[in-house]
PDB file of C-alpha atoms in Angstrom:
ATOM      1  CA  MET A   1      28.497  17.694 -10.560  1.00 89.00           C
ATOM      2  CA  THR A   2      28.045  19.730  -7.392  1.00 91.00           C
ATOM      3  CA  MET A   3      24.477  20.524  -8.514  1.00 93.00           C
ATOM      4  CA  LEU A   4      23.721  16.788  -8.705  1.00 95.00           C
ATOM      5  CA  ILE A   5      25.110  16.317  -5.207  1.00 96.00           C
ATOM      6  CA  ARG A   6      22.946  19.189  -3.924  1.00 94.00           C
ATOM      7  CA  LYS A   7      19.877  17.659  -5.512  1.00 95.00           C
ATOM      8  CA  LEU A   8      20.503  14.156  -4.153  1.00 96.00           C
ATOM      9  CA  GLU A   9      21.345  15.477  -0.679  1.00 95.00           C
ATOM     10  CA  SER A  10      18.023  17.311  -0.550  1.00 94.00           C
ATOM     11  CA  ILE A  11      16.267  13.911  -0.557  1.00 94.00           C
ATOM     12  CA  ALA A  12      18.941  11.454   0.690  1.00 94.00           C
ATOM     13  CA  THR A  13      22.226  11.195   2.599  1.00 94.00           C
ATOM     14  CA  LEU A  14      25.578  10.727   0.824  1.00 96.00           C
ATOM     15  CA  SER A  15      28.944   9.763   2.305  1.00 97.00           C
ATOM     16  CA  ASP A  16      32.162  11.613   1.440  1.00 97.00           C
ATOM     17  CA  GLU A  17      33.202   8.655  -0.721  1.00 97.00           C
ATOM     18  CA  GLU A  18      29.906   8.765  -2.618  1.00 97.00           C
ATOM     19  CA  ARG A  19      30.209  12.503  -3.185  1.00 97.00           C
ATOM     20  CA  GLN A  20      33.701  12.021  -4.591  1.00 97.00           C
ATOM     21  CA  ALA A  21      32.514   9.248  -6.881  1.00 97.00           C
ATOM     22  CA  ILE A  22      29.823  11.550  -8.290  1.00 97.00           C
ATOM     23  CA  LEU A  23      32.350  14.348  -8.779  1.00 97.00           C
ATOM     24  CA  SER A  24      34.538  11.918 -10.744  1.00 96.00           C
ATOM     25  CA  LEU A  25      31.835  11.037 -13.285  1.00 96.00           C
ATOM     26  CA  PRO A  26      32.966  11.571 -16.895  1.00 97.00           C
ATOM     27  CA  ALA A  27      30.788  14.070 -18.732  1.00 96.00           C
ATOM     28  CA  LYS A  28      30.708  16.306 -21.776  1.00 97.00           C
ATOM     29  CA  THR A  29      29.341  19.785 -21.180  1.00 97.00           C
ATOM     30  CA  ARG A  30      27.170  21.546 -23.757  1.00 97.00           C
ATOM     31  CA  VAL A  31      25.374  24.874 -23.886  1.00 98.00           C
ATOM     32  CA  LEU A  32      21.930  24.644 -25.504  1.00 98.00           C
ATOM     33  CA  GLN A  33      19.647  27.381 -26.741  1.00 98.00           C
ATOM     34  CA  PRO A  34      16.022  27.875 -25.625  1.00 97.00           C
ATOM     35  CA  GLY A  35      13.593  25.523 -27.345  1.00 96.00           C
ATOM     36  CA  GLN A  36      16.276  22.998 -28.289  1.00 97.00           C
ATOM     37  CA  ASP A  37      15.540  19.288 -27.901  1.00 97.00           C
ATOM     38  CA  ILE A  38      17.870  17.271 -25.670  1.00 97.00           C
ATOM     39  CA  ALA A  39      16.119  13.977 -26.462  1.00 96.00           C
ATOM     40  CA  ARG A  40      13.171  13.300 -28.751  1.00 96.00           C
ATOM     41  CA  ASP A  41      10.216  10.959 -28.549  1.00 96.00           C
ATOM     42  CA  GLY A  42      11.409   7.628 -30.034  1.00 96.00           C
ATOM     43  CA  ASP A  43      15.128   8.231 -29.452  1.00 97.00           C
ATOM     44  CA  THR A  44      17.317   5.541 -27.846  1.00 97.00           C
ATOM     45  CA  PRO A  45      19.804   7.620 -25.806  1.00 96.00           C
ATOM     46  CA  SER A  46      23.227   6.320 -24.751  1.00 97.00           C
ATOM     47  CA  GLN A  47      23.743   9.031 -22.139  1.00 97.00           C
ATOM     48  CA  CYS A  48      21.914  10.845 -19.368  1.00 97.00           C
ATOM     49  CA  CYS A  49      21.498  14.609 -19.219  1.00 97.00           C
ATOM     50  CA  LEU A  50      22.318  16.443 -15.976  1.00 98.00           C
ATOM     51  CA  LEU A  51      21.006  20.001 -15.969  1.00 98.00           C
ATOM     52  CA  LEU A  52      23.751  22.321 -14.676  1.00 97.00           C
ATOM     53  CA  ASP A  53      22.185  25.699 -15.437  1.00 97.00           C
ATOM     54  CA  GLY A  54      18.901  26.864 -16.933  1.00 97.00           C
ATOM     55  CA  TRP A  55      15.533  25.114 -17.151  1.00 98.00           C
ATOM     56  CA  ALA A  56      14.213  22.162 -19.149  1.00 98.00           C
ATOM     57  CA  TYR A  57      10.884  20.392 -19.514  1.00 98.00           C
ATOM     58  CA  ARG A  58       9.421  17.045 -20.539  1.00 98.00           C
ATOM     59  CA  TYR A  59       6.693  17.188 -23.149  1.00 98.00           C
ATOM     60  CA  LYS A  60       4.762  15.400 -25.862  1.00 97.00           C
ATOM     61  CA  ILE A  61       3.337  16.790 -29.096  1.00 95.00           C
ATOM     62  CA  LEU A  62      -0.183  15.695 -30.028  1.00 93.00           C
ATOM     63  CA  GLY A  63      -2.182  16.191 -33.210  1.00 88.00           C
ATOM     64  CA  GLU A  64      -2.338  19.687 -34.740  1.00 86.00           C
ATOM     65  CA  GLY A  65       0.787  20.680 -32.811  1.00 87.00           C
ATOM     66  CA  ARG A  66      -0.858  20.602 -29.383  1.00 92.00           C
ATOM     67  CA  LYS A  67       1.709  20.298 -26.588  1.00 96.00           C
ATOM     68  CA  GLN A  68       1.396  18.694 -23.164  1.00 97.00           C
ATOM     69  CA  ILE A  69       4.152  19.532 -20.672  1.00 98.00           C
ATOM     70  CA  PHE A  70       4.672  16.825 -18.040  1.00 97.00           C
ATOM     71  CA  SER A  71       7.264  18.476 -15.797  1.00 97.00           C
ATOM     72  CA  PHE A  72       9.644  21.401 -15.393  1.00 98.00           C
ATOM     73  CA  HIS A  73      13.292  20.780 -14.469  1.00 98.00           C
ATOM     74  CA  ILE A  74      15.921  22.856 -12.711  1.00 98.00           C
ATOM     75  CA  PRO A  75      19.693  22.574 -12.130  1.00 97.00           C
ATOM     76  CA  GLY A  76      20.613  19.309 -10.419  1.00 96.00           C
ATOM     77  CA  ASP A  77      17.880  17.316 -12.157  1.00 97.00           C
ATOM     78  CA  ILE A  78      18.520  14.375 -14.495  1.00 97.00           C
ATOM     79  CA  PRO A  79      15.197  14.449 -16.375  1.00 97.00           C
ATOM     80  CA  ASP A  80      16.011  11.410 -18.531  1.00 96.00           C
ATOM     81  CA  LEU A  81      17.367   9.171 -15.762  1.00 95.00           C
ATOM     82  CA  GLN A  82      14.812   6.525 -16.769  1.00 93.00           C
ATOM     83  CA  SER A  83      16.696   6.067 -20.075  1.00 95.00           C
ATOM     84  CA  LEU A  84      19.170   3.931 -18.101  1.00 94.00           C
ATOM     85  CA  HIS A  85      16.527   1.190 -17.977  1.00 93.00           C
ATOM     86  CA  ILE A  86      13.786   2.226 -20.429  1.00 94.00           C
ATOM     87  CA  HIS A  87      15.748   2.421 -23.629  1.00 91.00           C
ATOM     88  CA  THR A  88      13.254   4.145 -25.972  1.00 96.00           C
ATOM     89  CA  MET A  89      12.037   7.649 -25.121  1.00 96.00           C
ATOM     90  CA  ASP A  90       8.237   7.874 -24.951  1.00 96.00           C
ATOM     91  CA  HIS A  91       8.299  11.677 -24.746  1.00 96.00           C
ATOM     92  CA  SER A  92      10.642  14.539 -25.587  1.00 97.00           C
ATOM     93  CA  LEU A  93      12.953  16.579 -23.360  1.00 98.00           C
ATOM     94  CA  GLY A  94      13.713  20.160 -24.332  1.00 98.00           C
ATOM     95  CA  THR A  95      15.197  23.371 -22.974  1.00 98.00           C
ATOM     96  CA  LEU A  96      12.929  26.082 -21.654  1.00 97.00           C
ATOM     97  CA  THR A  97      15.774  28.606 -21.411  1.00 98.00           C
ATOM     98  CA  GLN A  98      19.387  28.675 -22.481  1.00 98.00           C
ATOM     99  CA  ALA A  99      20.855  25.778 -20.554  1.00 98.00           C
ATOM    100  CA  MET A 100      24.149  24.151 -19.725  1.00 98.00           C
ATOM    101  CA  VAL A 101      23.996  20.371 -19.523  1.00 98.00           C
ATOM    102  CA  ALA A 102      26.430  17.584 -18.646  1.00 97.00           C
ATOM    103  CA  LEU A 103      26.008  14.459 -20.765  1.00 97.00           C
ATOM    104  CA  ILE A 104      27.002  11.374 -18.778  1.00 98.00           C
ATOM    105  CA  PRO A 105      27.417   8.019 -20.588  1.00 98.00           C
ATOM    106  CA  HIS A 106      25.012   5.306 -19.472  1.00 98.00           C
ATOM    107  CA  GLU A 107      27.968   2.975 -18.973  1.00 97.00           C
ATOM    108  CA  ALA A 108      29.486   5.344 -16.404  1.00 98.00           C
ATOM    109  CA  MET A 109      26.150   5.725 -14.594  1.00 97.00           C
ATOM    110  CA  ARG A 110      25.657   1.950 -14.435  1.00 97.00           C
ATOM    111  CA  GLU A 111      29.178   1.436 -13.082  1.00 97.00           C
ATOM    112  CA  LEU A 112      28.583   4.158 -10.473  1.00 97.00           C
ATOM    113  CA  THR A 113      25.340   2.628  -9.230  1.00 97.00           C
ATOM    114  CA  THR A 114      26.828  -0.882  -9.174  1.00 97.00           C
ATOM    115  CA  ARG A 115      29.855   0.184  -7.124  1.00 98.00           C
ATOM    116  CA  TYR A 116      27.892   2.463  -4.789  1.00 98.00           C
ATOM    117  CA  PRO A 117      24.520   1.019  -3.704  1.00 97.00           C
ATOM    118  CA  GLY A 118      23.874   4.162  -1.637  1.00 97.00           C
ATOM    119  CA  ILE A 119      23.956   6.290  -4.802  1.00 97.00           C
ATOM    120  CA  ALA A 120      21.727   3.774  -6.584  1.00 97.00           C
ATOM    121  CA  ALA A 121      19.252   4.089  -3.699  1.00 97.00           C
ATOM    122  CA  ALA A 122      19.371   7.896  -3.956  1.00 96.00           C
ATOM    123  CA  PHE A 123      18.600   7.720  -7.690  1.00 97.00           C
ATOM    124  CA  TRP A 124      15.781   5.278  -6.976  1.00 96.00           C
ATOM    125  CA  ARG A 125      14.395   7.645  -4.341  1.00 96.00           C
ATOM    126  CA  ASP A 126      14.621  10.517  -6.841  1.00 96.00           C
ATOM    127  CA  THR A 127      12.626   8.455  -9.353  1.00 96.00           C
ATOM    128  CA  LEU A 128       9.962   7.730  -6.727  1.00 96.00           C
ATOM    129  CA  VAL A 129       9.725  11.439  -5.856  1.00 96.00           C
ATOM    130  CA  ASP A 130       9.331  12.135  -9.572  1.00 96.00           C
ATOM    131  CA  ALA A 131       6.396   9.718  -9.640  1.00 96.00           C
ATOM    132  CA  ALA A 132       4.873  11.436  -6.588  1.00 97.00           C
ATOM    133  CA  ILE A 133       5.059  14.772  -8.418  1.00 97.00           C
ATOM    134  CA  PHE A 134       3.248  13.238 -11.400  1.00 97.00           C
ATOM    135  CA  ARG A 135       0.475  12.069  -9.058  1.00 97.00           C
ATOM    136  CA  GLU A 136       0.081  15.559  -7.609  1.00 97.00           C
ATOM    137  CA  TRP A 137      -0.139  17.062 -11.091  1.00 97.00           C
ATOM    138  CA  MET A 138      -2.787  14.472 -12.011  1.00 96.00           C
ATOM    139  CA  VAL A 139      -4.876  15.394  -8.960  1.00 97.00           C
ATOM    140  CA  GLY A 140      -4.549  19.069  -9.834  1.00 96.00           C
ATOM    141  CA  MET A 141      -5.570  18.684 -13.459  1.00 95.00           C
ATOM    142  CA  GLY A 142      -8.416  16.342 -12.575  1.00 95.00           C
ATOM    143  CA  ARG A 143      -9.919  17.998  -9.514  1.00 95.00           C
ATOM    144  CA  LYS A 144      -8.504  21.477  -8.770  1.00 97.00           C
ATOM    145  CA  SER A 145      -9.554  24.845 -10.084  1.00 97.00           C
ATOM    146  CA  ALA A 146      -7.256  26.790 -12.397  1.00 98.00           C
ATOM    147  CA  PHE A 147      -6.382  29.046  -9.456  1.00 98.00           C
ATOM    148  CA  GLY A 148      -5.500  26.022  -7.322  1.00 98.00           C
ATOM    149  CA  ARG A 149      -3.381  24.407 -10.043  1.00 98.00           C
ATOM    150  CA  ILE A 150      -1.257  27.493 -10.602  1.00 98.00           C
ATOM    151  CA  ALA A 151      -0.899  28.177  -6.866  1.00 98.00           C
ATOM    152  CA  HIS A 152       0.213  24.574  -6.305  1.00 98.00           C
ATOM    153  CA  LEU A 153       2.789  24.734  -9.112  1.00 98.00           C
ATOM    154  CA  PHE A 154       4.271  27.975  -7.770  1.00 98.00           C
ATOM    155  CA  CYS A 155       4.644  26.439  -4.288  1.00 98.00           C
ATOM    156  CA  GLU A 156       6.219  23.296  -5.735  1.00 98.00           C
ATOM    157  CA  MET A 157       8.749  25.083  -7.927  1.00 98.00           C
ATOM    158  CA  TYR A 158       9.746  27.449  -5.133  1.00 98.00           C
ATOM    159  CA  LEU A 159      10.484  24.628  -2.679  1.00 97.00           C
ATOM    160  CA  LYS A 160      12.406  22.620  -5.295  1.00 96.00           C
ATOM    161  CA  LEU A 161      14.566  25.649  -6.093  1.00 96.00           C
ATOM    162  CA  GLU A 162      15.069  26.480  -2.417  1.00 96.00           C
ATOM    163  CA  ALA A 163      16.164  22.898  -1.709  1.00 94.00           C
ATOM    164  CA  VAL A 164      19.163  23.237  -4.058  1.00 94.00           C
ATOM    165  CA  GLY A 165      20.062  26.773  -2.983  1.00 94.00           C
ATOM    166  CA  LEU A 166      18.500  28.615  -5.932  1.00 96.00           C
ATOM    167  CA  ALA A 167      15.742  30.456  -4.070  1.00 96.00           C
ATOM    168  CA  GLY A 168      15.171  32.155  -0.745  1.00 96.00           C
ATOM    169  CA  GLU A 169      12.957  34.626   1.097  1.00 96.00           C
ATOM    170  CA  HIS A 170      10.033  33.472  -1.060  1.00 97.00           C
ATOM    171  CA  ARG A 171      11.684  34.810  -4.206  1.00 97.00           C
ATOM    172  CA  CYS A 172      12.886  32.723  -7.158  1.00 97.00           C
ATOM    173  CA  ARG A 173      13.563  32.805 -10.865  1.00 97.00           C
ATOM    174  CA  LEU A 174      10.584  31.501 -12.836  1.00 97.00           C
ATOM    175  CA  PRO A 175      11.170  31.608 -16.621  1.00 97.00           C
ATOM    176  CA  ILE A 176       7.833  29.947 -17.395  1.00 97.00           C
ATOM    177  CA  THR A 177       5.563  31.783 -19.835  1.00 96.00           C
ATOM    178  CA  GLN A 178       1.784  31.886 -19.632  1.00 96.00           C
ATOM    179  CA  ILE A 179       1.702  29.547 -22.637  1.00 97.00           C
ATOM    180  CA  ASP A 180       3.979  27.106 -20.796  1.00 97.00           C
ATOM    181  CA  LEU A 181       1.691  27.219 -17.761  1.00 97.00           C
ATOM    182  CA  GLY A 182      -1.297  26.480 -19.969  1.00 97.00           C
ATOM    183  CA  ASP A 183       0.463  23.579 -21.703  1.00 97.00           C
ATOM    184  CA  ALA A 184       1.443  22.125 -18.323  1.00 98.00           C
ATOM    185  CA  LEU A 185      -1.857  22.601 -16.497  1.00 97.00           C
ATOM    186  CA  GLY A 186      -4.414  22.107 -19.273  1.00 95.00           C
ATOM    187  CA  LEU A 187      -5.514  25.754 -19.378  1.00 96.00           C
ATOM    188  CA  SER A 188      -5.957  28.320 -22.122  1.00 96.00           C
ATOM    189  CA  ASN A 189      -3.631  31.325 -22.280  1.00 95.00           C
ATOM    190  CA  VAL A 190      -6.599  33.609 -21.527  1.00 97.00           C
ATOM    191  CA  HIS A 191      -7.504  31.567 -18.429  1.00 97.00           C
ATOM    192  CA  VAL A 192      -3.900  31.614 -17.156  1.00 98.00           C
ATOM    193  CA  ASN A 193      -3.716  35.380 -17.632  1.00 97.00           C
ATOM    194  CA  ARG A 194      -6.966  35.866 -15.724  1.00 98.00           C
ATOM    195  CA  VAL A 195      -5.746  33.746 -12.784  1.00 98.00           C
ATOM    196  CA  LEU A 196      -2.392  35.540 -12.584  1.00 98.00           C
ATOM    197  CA  GLN A 197      -4.178  38.899 -12.522  1.00 97.00           C
ATOM    198  CA  GLU A 198      -6.412  37.626  -9.724  1.00 98.00           C
ATOM    199  CA  MET A 199      -3.399  36.390  -7.741  1.00 98.00           C
ATOM    200  CA  ARG A 200      -1.727  39.770  -8.088  1.00 97.00           C
ATOM    201  CA  GLY A 201      -4.942  41.538  -7.125  1.00 97.00           C
ATOM    202  CA  LYS A 202      -5.219  39.468  -3.946  1.00 97.00           C
ATOM    203  CA  GLY A 203      -1.620  40.269  -3.030  1.00 97.00           C
ATOM    204  CA  LEU A 204      -0.475  36.643  -3.240  1.00 98.00           C
ATOM    205  CA  ILE A 205       2.333  37.046  -5.777  1.00 98.00           C
ATOM    206  CA  THR A 206       4.392  39.421  -7.860  1.00 97.00           C
ATOM    207  CA  LEU A 207       5.577  38.025 -11.194  1.00 95.00           C
ATOM    208  CA  ARG A 208       7.813  40.275 -13.230  1.00 93.00           C
ATOM    209  CA  SER A 209      10.895  39.824 -15.467  1.00 92.00           C
ATOM    210  CA  ASN A 210      10.912  36.029 -14.929  1.00 95.00           C
ATOM    211  CA  THR A 211      11.049  36.500 -11.157  1.00 97.00           C
ATOM    212  CA  LEU A 212       8.357  35.165  -8.841  1.00 98.00           C
ATOM    213  CA  VAL A 213       7.900  36.777  -5.428  1.00 98.00           C
ATOM    214  CA  ILE A 214       5.429  34.991  -3.178  1.00 98.00           C
ATOM    215  CA  GLU A 215       3.985  37.801  -1.071  1.00 98.00           C
ATOM    216  CA  ALA A 216       1.661  35.628   1.034  1.00 98.00           C
ATOM    217  CA  TRP A 217       3.092  32.109   1.364  1.00 97.00           C
ATOM    218  CA  ASP A 218       0.478  30.720   3.758  1.00 97.00           C
ATOM    219  CA  ASP A 219      -2.379  32.050   1.635  1.00 98.00           C
ATOM    220  CA  LEU A 220      -0.845  30.584  -1.535  1.00 98.00           C
ATOM    221  CA  ILE A 221      -0.479  27.193   0.205  1.00 97.00           C
ATOM    222  CA  ARG A 222      -4.152  27.261   1.153  1.00 97.00           C
ATOM    223  CA  ALA A 223      -5.213  28.287  -2.342  1.00 97.00           C
ATOM    224  CA  GLY A 224      -3.293  25.403  -3.897  1.00 97.00           C
ATOM    225  CA  GLU A 225      -4.110  22.888  -1.131  1.00 97.00           C
ATOM    226  CA  PHE A 226      -0.371  22.366  -1.108  1.00 97.00           C
ATOM    227  CA  ASP A 227       1.218  19.779   1.192  1.00 96.00           C
ATOM    228  CA  PRO A 228       4.973  19.428   0.521  1.00 96.00           C
ATOM    229  CA  THR A 229       5.120  15.868   1.890  1.00 95.00           C
ATOM    230  CA  TYR A 230       5.152  14.411  -1.652  1.00 96.00           C
ATOM    231  CA  LEU A 231       8.472  16.179  -2.389  1.00 96.00           C
ATOM    232  CA  HIS A 232      10.102  14.184   0.446  1.00 94.00           C
ATOM    233  CA  LEU A 233      12.691  16.874   1.119  1.00 93.00           C
ATOM    234  CA  GLN A 234      15.027  15.820   3.908  1.00 82.00           C
ATOM    235  CA  LYS A 235      16.780  19.171   4.158  1.00 63.00           C
ATOM    236  CA  ARG A 236      17.155  22.463   2.371  1.00 53.00           C
ATOM    237  CA  ALA A 237      20.397  23.866   0.997  1.00 43.00           C
ATOM    238  CA  ALA A 238      22.272  26.334   3.202  1.00 39.00           C
TER     239      ALA A 238
END
């Protein structure tokens, strides 16, 4: 549960009592393989999934097997938090890598948020930040070039990882394939490959063995027209 505390404290303030209450949440831990569904479109979950290790993503399958990825998730995220109040899943949640998850019963989450309004407010803030991220993705897919979309996503993922202590010195793990990038940003695999080659050629990034190194942070920000305000980060992990 320490990853959940890190995540919430990157966007809100928790008291010692609230931290202890989160640490006391009952949960069952599971290790999932890459490409395994955590929740499927149409499911009615009775528990929330806290990502402890590894990456996950929200997605929907369209006709002829076409996939649209809505978001990528890292340790500390509860990607299906909305299932507390929206009982039927309208999309699927799956693992991008091998992942360790903590499954927390809805009943325990409801009791926690009833007893601790400050935690409820932190979850509400997290949901609002999630909505802000969706808006940024919509702007990117509607109005930005392929180069700008990918640059923006790299900046976003780096800052999210840094905020929970999983990145630093403009270096982070990034286990996202070119196909995943295309499915998330509405681009073909060929187009993604071309943009990544261009970014490397301009000295903006190095991407090798699932590790992203941002060589020119300010230039990448400009290329993606990236303004981190929408992430509403109050502080970064030490």
